[in-house]
CSV table of C-alpha atoms in Angstrom, one decimal:
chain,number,residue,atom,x,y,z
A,1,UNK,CA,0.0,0.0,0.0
A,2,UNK,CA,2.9,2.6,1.0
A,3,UNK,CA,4.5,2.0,-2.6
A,4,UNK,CA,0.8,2.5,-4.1
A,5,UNK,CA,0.6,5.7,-2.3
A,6,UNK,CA,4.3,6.9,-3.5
A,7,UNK,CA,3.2,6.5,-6.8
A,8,UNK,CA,0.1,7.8,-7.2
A,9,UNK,CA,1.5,11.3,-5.1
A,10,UNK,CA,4.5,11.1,-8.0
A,11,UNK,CA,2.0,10.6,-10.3
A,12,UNK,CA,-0.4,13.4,-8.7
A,13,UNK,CA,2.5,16.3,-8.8
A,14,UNK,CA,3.5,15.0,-12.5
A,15,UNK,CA,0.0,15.8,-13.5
A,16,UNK,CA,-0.1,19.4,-11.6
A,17,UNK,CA,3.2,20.7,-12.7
A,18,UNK,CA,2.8,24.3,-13.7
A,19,UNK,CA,5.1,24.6,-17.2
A,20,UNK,CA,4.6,28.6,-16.2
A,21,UNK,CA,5.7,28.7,-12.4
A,22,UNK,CA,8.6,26.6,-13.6
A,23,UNK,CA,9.7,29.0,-16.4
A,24,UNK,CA,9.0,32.0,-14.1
A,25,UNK,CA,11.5,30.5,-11.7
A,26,UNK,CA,14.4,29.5,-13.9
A,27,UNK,CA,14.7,32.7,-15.6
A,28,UNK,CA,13.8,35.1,-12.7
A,29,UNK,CA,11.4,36.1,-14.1
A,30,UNK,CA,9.0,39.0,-12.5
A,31,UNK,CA,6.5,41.2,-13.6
A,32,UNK,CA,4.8,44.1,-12.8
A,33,UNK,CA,1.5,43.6,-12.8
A,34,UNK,CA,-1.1,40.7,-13.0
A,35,UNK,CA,-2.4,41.8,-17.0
A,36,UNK,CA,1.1,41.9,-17.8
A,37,UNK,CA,1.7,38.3,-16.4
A,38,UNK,CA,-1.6,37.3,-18.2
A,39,UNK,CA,-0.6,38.4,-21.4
A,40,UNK,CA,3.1,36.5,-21.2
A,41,UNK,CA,1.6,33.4,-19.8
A,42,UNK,CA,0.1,33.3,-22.8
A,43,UNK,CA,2.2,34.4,-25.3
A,44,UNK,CA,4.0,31.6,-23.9
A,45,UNK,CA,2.0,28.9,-23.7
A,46,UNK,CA,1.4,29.2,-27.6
A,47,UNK,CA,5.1,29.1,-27.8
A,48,UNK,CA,4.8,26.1,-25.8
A,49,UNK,CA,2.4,24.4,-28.3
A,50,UNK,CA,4.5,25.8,-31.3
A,51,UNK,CA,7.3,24.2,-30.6
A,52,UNK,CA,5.5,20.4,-29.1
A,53,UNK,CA,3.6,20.5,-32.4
A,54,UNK,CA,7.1,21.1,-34.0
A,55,UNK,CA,9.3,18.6,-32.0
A,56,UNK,CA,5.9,15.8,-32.7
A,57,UNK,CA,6.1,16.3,-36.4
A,58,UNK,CA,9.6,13.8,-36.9
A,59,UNK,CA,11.9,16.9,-38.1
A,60,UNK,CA,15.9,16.2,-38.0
A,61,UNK,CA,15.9,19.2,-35.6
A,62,UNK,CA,14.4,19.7,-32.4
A,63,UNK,CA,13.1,23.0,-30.7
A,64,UNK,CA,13.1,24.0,-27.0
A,65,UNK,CA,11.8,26.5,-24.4
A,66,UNK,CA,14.3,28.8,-23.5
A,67,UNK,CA,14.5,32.2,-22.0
A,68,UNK,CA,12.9,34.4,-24.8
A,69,UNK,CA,9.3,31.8,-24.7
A,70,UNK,CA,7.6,35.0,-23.6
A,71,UNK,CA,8.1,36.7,-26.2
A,72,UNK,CA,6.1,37.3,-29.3
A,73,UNK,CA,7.8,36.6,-32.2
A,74,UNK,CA,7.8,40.4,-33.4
A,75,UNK,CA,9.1,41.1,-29.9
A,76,UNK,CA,12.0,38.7,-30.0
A,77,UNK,CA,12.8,40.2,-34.0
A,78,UNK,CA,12.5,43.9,-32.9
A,79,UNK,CA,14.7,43.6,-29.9
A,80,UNK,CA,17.2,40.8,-30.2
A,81,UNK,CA,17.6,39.7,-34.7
A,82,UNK,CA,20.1,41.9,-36.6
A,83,UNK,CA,23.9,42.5,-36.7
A,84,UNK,CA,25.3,40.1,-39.4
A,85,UNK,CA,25.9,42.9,-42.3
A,86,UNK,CA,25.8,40.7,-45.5
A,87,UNK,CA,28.6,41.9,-47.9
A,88,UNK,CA,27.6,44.7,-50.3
A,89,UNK,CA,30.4,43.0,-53.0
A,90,UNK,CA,32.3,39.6,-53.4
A,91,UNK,CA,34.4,39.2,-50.5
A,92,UNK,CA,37.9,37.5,-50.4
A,93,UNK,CA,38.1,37.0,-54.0
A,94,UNK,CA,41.4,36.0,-53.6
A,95,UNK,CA,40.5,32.9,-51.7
A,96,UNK,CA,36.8,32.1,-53.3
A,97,UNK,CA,38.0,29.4,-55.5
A,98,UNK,CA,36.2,26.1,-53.1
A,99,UNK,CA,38.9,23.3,-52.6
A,100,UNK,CA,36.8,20.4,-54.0
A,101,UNK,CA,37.8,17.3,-53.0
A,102,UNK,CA,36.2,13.8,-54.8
A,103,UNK,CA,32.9,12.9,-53.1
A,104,UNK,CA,33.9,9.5,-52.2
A,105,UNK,CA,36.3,10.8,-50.4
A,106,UNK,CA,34.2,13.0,-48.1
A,107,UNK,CA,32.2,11.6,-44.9
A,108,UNK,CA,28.8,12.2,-45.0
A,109,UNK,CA,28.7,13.8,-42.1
A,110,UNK,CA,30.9,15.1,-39.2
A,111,UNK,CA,29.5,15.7,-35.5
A,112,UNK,CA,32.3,18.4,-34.3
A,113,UNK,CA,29.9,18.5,-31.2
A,114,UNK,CA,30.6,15.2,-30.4
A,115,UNK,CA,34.3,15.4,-31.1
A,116,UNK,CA,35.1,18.1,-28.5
A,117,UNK,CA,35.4,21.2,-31.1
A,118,UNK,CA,32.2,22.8,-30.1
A,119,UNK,CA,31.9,25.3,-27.1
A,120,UNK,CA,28.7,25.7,-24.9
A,121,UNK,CA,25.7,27.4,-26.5
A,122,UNK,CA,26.9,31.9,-26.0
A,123,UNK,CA,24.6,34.5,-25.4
A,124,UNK,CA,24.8,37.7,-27.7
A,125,UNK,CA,22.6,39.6,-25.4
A,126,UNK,CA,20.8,42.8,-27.0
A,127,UNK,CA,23.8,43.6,-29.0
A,128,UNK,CA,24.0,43.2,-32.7
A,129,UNK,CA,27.0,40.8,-32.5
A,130,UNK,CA,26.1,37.7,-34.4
A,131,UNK,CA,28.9,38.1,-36.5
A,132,UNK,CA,31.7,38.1,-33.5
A,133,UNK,CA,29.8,34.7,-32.4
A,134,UNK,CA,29.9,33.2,-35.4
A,135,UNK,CA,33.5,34.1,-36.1
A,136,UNK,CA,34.7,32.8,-32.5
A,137,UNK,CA,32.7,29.7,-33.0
A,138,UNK,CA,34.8,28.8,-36.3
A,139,UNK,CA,38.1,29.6,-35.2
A,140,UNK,CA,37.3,27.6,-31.7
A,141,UNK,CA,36.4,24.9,-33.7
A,142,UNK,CA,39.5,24.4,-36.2
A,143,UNK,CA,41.8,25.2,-33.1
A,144,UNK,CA,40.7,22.2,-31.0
A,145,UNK,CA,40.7,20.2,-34.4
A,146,UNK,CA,44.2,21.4,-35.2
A,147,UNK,CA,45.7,21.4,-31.2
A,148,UNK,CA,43.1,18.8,-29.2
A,149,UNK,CA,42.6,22.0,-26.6
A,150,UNK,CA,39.2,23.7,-26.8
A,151,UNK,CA,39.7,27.2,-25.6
A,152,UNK,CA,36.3,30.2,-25.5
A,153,UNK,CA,38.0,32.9,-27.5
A,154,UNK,CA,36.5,36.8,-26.6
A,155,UNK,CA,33.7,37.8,-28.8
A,156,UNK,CA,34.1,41.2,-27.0
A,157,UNK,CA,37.5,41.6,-28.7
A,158,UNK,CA,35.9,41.3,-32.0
A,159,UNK,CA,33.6,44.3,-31.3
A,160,UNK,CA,36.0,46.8,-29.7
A,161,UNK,CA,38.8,46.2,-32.1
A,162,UNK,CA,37.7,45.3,-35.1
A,163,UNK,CA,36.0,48.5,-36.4
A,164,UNK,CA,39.0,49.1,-38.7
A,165,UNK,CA,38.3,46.2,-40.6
A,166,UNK,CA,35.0,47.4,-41.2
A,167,UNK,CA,33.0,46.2,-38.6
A,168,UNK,CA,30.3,48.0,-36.5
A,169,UNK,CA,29.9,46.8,-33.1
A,170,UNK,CA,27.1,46.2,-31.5
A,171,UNK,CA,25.7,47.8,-34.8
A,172,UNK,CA,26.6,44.9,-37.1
A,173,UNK,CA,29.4,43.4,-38.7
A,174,UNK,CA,30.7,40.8,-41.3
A,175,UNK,CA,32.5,37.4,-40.3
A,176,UNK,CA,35.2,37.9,-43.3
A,177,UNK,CA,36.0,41.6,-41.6
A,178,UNK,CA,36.9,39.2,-38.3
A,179,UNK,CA,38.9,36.5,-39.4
A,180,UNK,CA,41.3,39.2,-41.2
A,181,UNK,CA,41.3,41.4,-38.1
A,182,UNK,CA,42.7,38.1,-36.4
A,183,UNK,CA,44.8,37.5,-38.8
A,184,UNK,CA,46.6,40.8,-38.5
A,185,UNK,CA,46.6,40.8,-35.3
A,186,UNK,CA,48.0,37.8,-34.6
A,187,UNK,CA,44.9,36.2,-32.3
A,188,UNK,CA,42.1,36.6,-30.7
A,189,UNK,CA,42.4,36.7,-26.5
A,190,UNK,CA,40.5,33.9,-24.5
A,191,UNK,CA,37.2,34.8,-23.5
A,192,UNK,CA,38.1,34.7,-19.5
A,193,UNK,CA,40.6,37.0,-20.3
A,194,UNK,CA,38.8,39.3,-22.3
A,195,UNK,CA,35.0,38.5,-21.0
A,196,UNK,CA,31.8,39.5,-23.0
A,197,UNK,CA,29.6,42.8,-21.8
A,198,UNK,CA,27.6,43.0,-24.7
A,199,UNK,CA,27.7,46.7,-25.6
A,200,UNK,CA,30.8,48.6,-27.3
A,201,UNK,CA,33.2,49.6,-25.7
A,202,UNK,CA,36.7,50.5,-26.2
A,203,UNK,CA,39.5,48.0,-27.7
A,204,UNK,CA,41.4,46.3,-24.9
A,205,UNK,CA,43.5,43.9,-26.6
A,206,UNK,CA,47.2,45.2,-24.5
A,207,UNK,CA,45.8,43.5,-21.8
A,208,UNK,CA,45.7,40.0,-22.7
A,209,UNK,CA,47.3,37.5,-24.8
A,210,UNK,CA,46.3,35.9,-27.9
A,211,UNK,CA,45.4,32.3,-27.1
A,212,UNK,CA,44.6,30.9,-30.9
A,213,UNK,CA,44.2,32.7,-34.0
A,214,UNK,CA,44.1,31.3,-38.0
A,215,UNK,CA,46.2,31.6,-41.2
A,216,UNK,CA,43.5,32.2,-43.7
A,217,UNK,CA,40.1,31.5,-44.4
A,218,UNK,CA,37.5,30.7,-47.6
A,219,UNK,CA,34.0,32.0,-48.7
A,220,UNK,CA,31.4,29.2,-49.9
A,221,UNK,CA,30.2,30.4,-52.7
A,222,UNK,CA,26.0,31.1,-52.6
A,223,UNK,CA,24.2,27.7,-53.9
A,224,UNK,CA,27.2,25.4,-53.8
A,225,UNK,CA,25.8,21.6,-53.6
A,226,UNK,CA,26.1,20.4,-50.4
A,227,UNK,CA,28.3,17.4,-51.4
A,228,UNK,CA,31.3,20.1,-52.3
A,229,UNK,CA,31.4,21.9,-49.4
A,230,UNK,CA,33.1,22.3,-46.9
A,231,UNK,CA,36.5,22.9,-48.1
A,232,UNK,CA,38.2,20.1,-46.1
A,233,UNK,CA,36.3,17.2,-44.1
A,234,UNK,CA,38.8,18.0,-40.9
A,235,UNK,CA,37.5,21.6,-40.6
A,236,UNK,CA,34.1,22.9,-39.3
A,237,UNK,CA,32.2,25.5,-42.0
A,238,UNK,CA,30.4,28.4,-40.9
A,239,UNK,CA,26.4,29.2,-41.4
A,240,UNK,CA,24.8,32.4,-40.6
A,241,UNK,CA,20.9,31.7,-39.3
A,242,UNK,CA,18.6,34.5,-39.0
A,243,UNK,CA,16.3,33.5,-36.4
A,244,UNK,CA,13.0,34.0,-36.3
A,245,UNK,CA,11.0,33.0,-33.5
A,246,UNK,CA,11.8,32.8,-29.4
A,247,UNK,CA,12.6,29.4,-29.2
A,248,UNK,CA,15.9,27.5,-28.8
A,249,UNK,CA,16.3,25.5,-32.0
A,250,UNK,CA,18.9,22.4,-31.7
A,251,UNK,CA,20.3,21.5,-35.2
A,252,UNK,CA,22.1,18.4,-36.0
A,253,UNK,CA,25.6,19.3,-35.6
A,254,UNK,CA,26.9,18.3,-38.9
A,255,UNK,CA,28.9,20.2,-41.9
């Protein structure tokens, strides 16, 4: 009888979890006013339902609640999608040329996540840095394939001293603009040492050390087939996603 009772009181708080309370509490989340809790409870709930009816459809990727699921998606666009400035003119036309390799010799597919070249997911804030993150997550990548040591590398480096290059800040930037500022400069700083604060501010690369940086780079050109790219199977390609809704998308890892 006691085990009966155990389960059916599991069974009874399973049923009566509150999806709401729970996100309120993990985020910290407080408002100031009961309509204005009204009106993100719900917002969030058909988030909720957006992304169950997404994950219950069989896609190859999955969604999940995270910390913008109160937002509408306009709200989430307005406020958090922008800084990746697409180039106004082919960029690195010196180095454009892909290096095809056969198909048969190319796996068709490579998990970097699961071989230790992928850092933990970053947070970008309400700064238009997209392109910093992407850059850092590249040049992370090849260094752990190249040396075996993952190292975070400073996103916040990338938008104090990198405007010379082209780049913009927290106002927007290009990846290409990056990778030549690291290249020029020898590195890019870890990101303990040079630590994210998601607004501009002024370049403090004297005060740390480069910890990895790269000897070149290559643009995909637009509508290459899948099969030619990347460049090399033994190094990690980049994507730029535009997101669109508040939800935490989970992509297979695969290039």
């Amino acid at each position: 009888m006691k085990t009966i009772a155990v389960l059916l009181a599991v069974a009874a708080t399973a049923a009566f979890a509150d999806p709401w309370a729970d996100f309120k509490t993990r985020f910290g989340l407080k408002f100031s006013s009961v309509e204005e809790e009204a009106m993100r409870k719900d917002i969030f709930e058909t988030n909720v339902r957006e992304i169950d009816a997404h994950n219950n459809a069989g896609h190859q990727w999955t969604k999940a609640v995270n910390s913008f699921a109160h937002l509408s998606g306009k709200e989430f666009a307005s406020t958090y999608i922008g800084g990746w400035r697409g180039p106004s003119k082919s960029v690195n036309s010196v180095d454009t040329a892909l290096l095809r390799v056969k198909s048969a010799d190319l796996p068709s597919s490579v998990d970097w996540v699961s071989k230790g070249a992928v850092t933990p997911v970053k947070n970008q804030g309400q700064c238009g840095s997209c392109w910093a993150f992407s850059t850092t997550g590249s040049v992370e990548g090849i260094t752990e394939i190249s040396t075996g040591k993952l190292v975070s590398l400073s996103e916040q480096q990338l938008v104090d001293c990198s405007g010379s290059y082209g780049n913009q800040g927290c106002n927007g930037g290009l990846m290409d603009n990056a990778f030549k500022y690291i290249i020029n400069n020898g590195g890019l700083c870890t990101e303990q040492a040079y630590p994210y604060q998601g607004t501009d501010g002024s370049c403090q690369s004297s005060s740390c050390s480069p910890a990895a940086t790269i000897s070149g780079y290559h643009d995909v050109p637009p509508r290459t087939p899948t099969r030619s790219a990347p460049p090399s199977p033994s190094s990690p390609c980049l994507l730029p996603l535009r997101p669109t809704r508040p939800a935490s998308s989970s992509i297979p890892p695969v290039c």
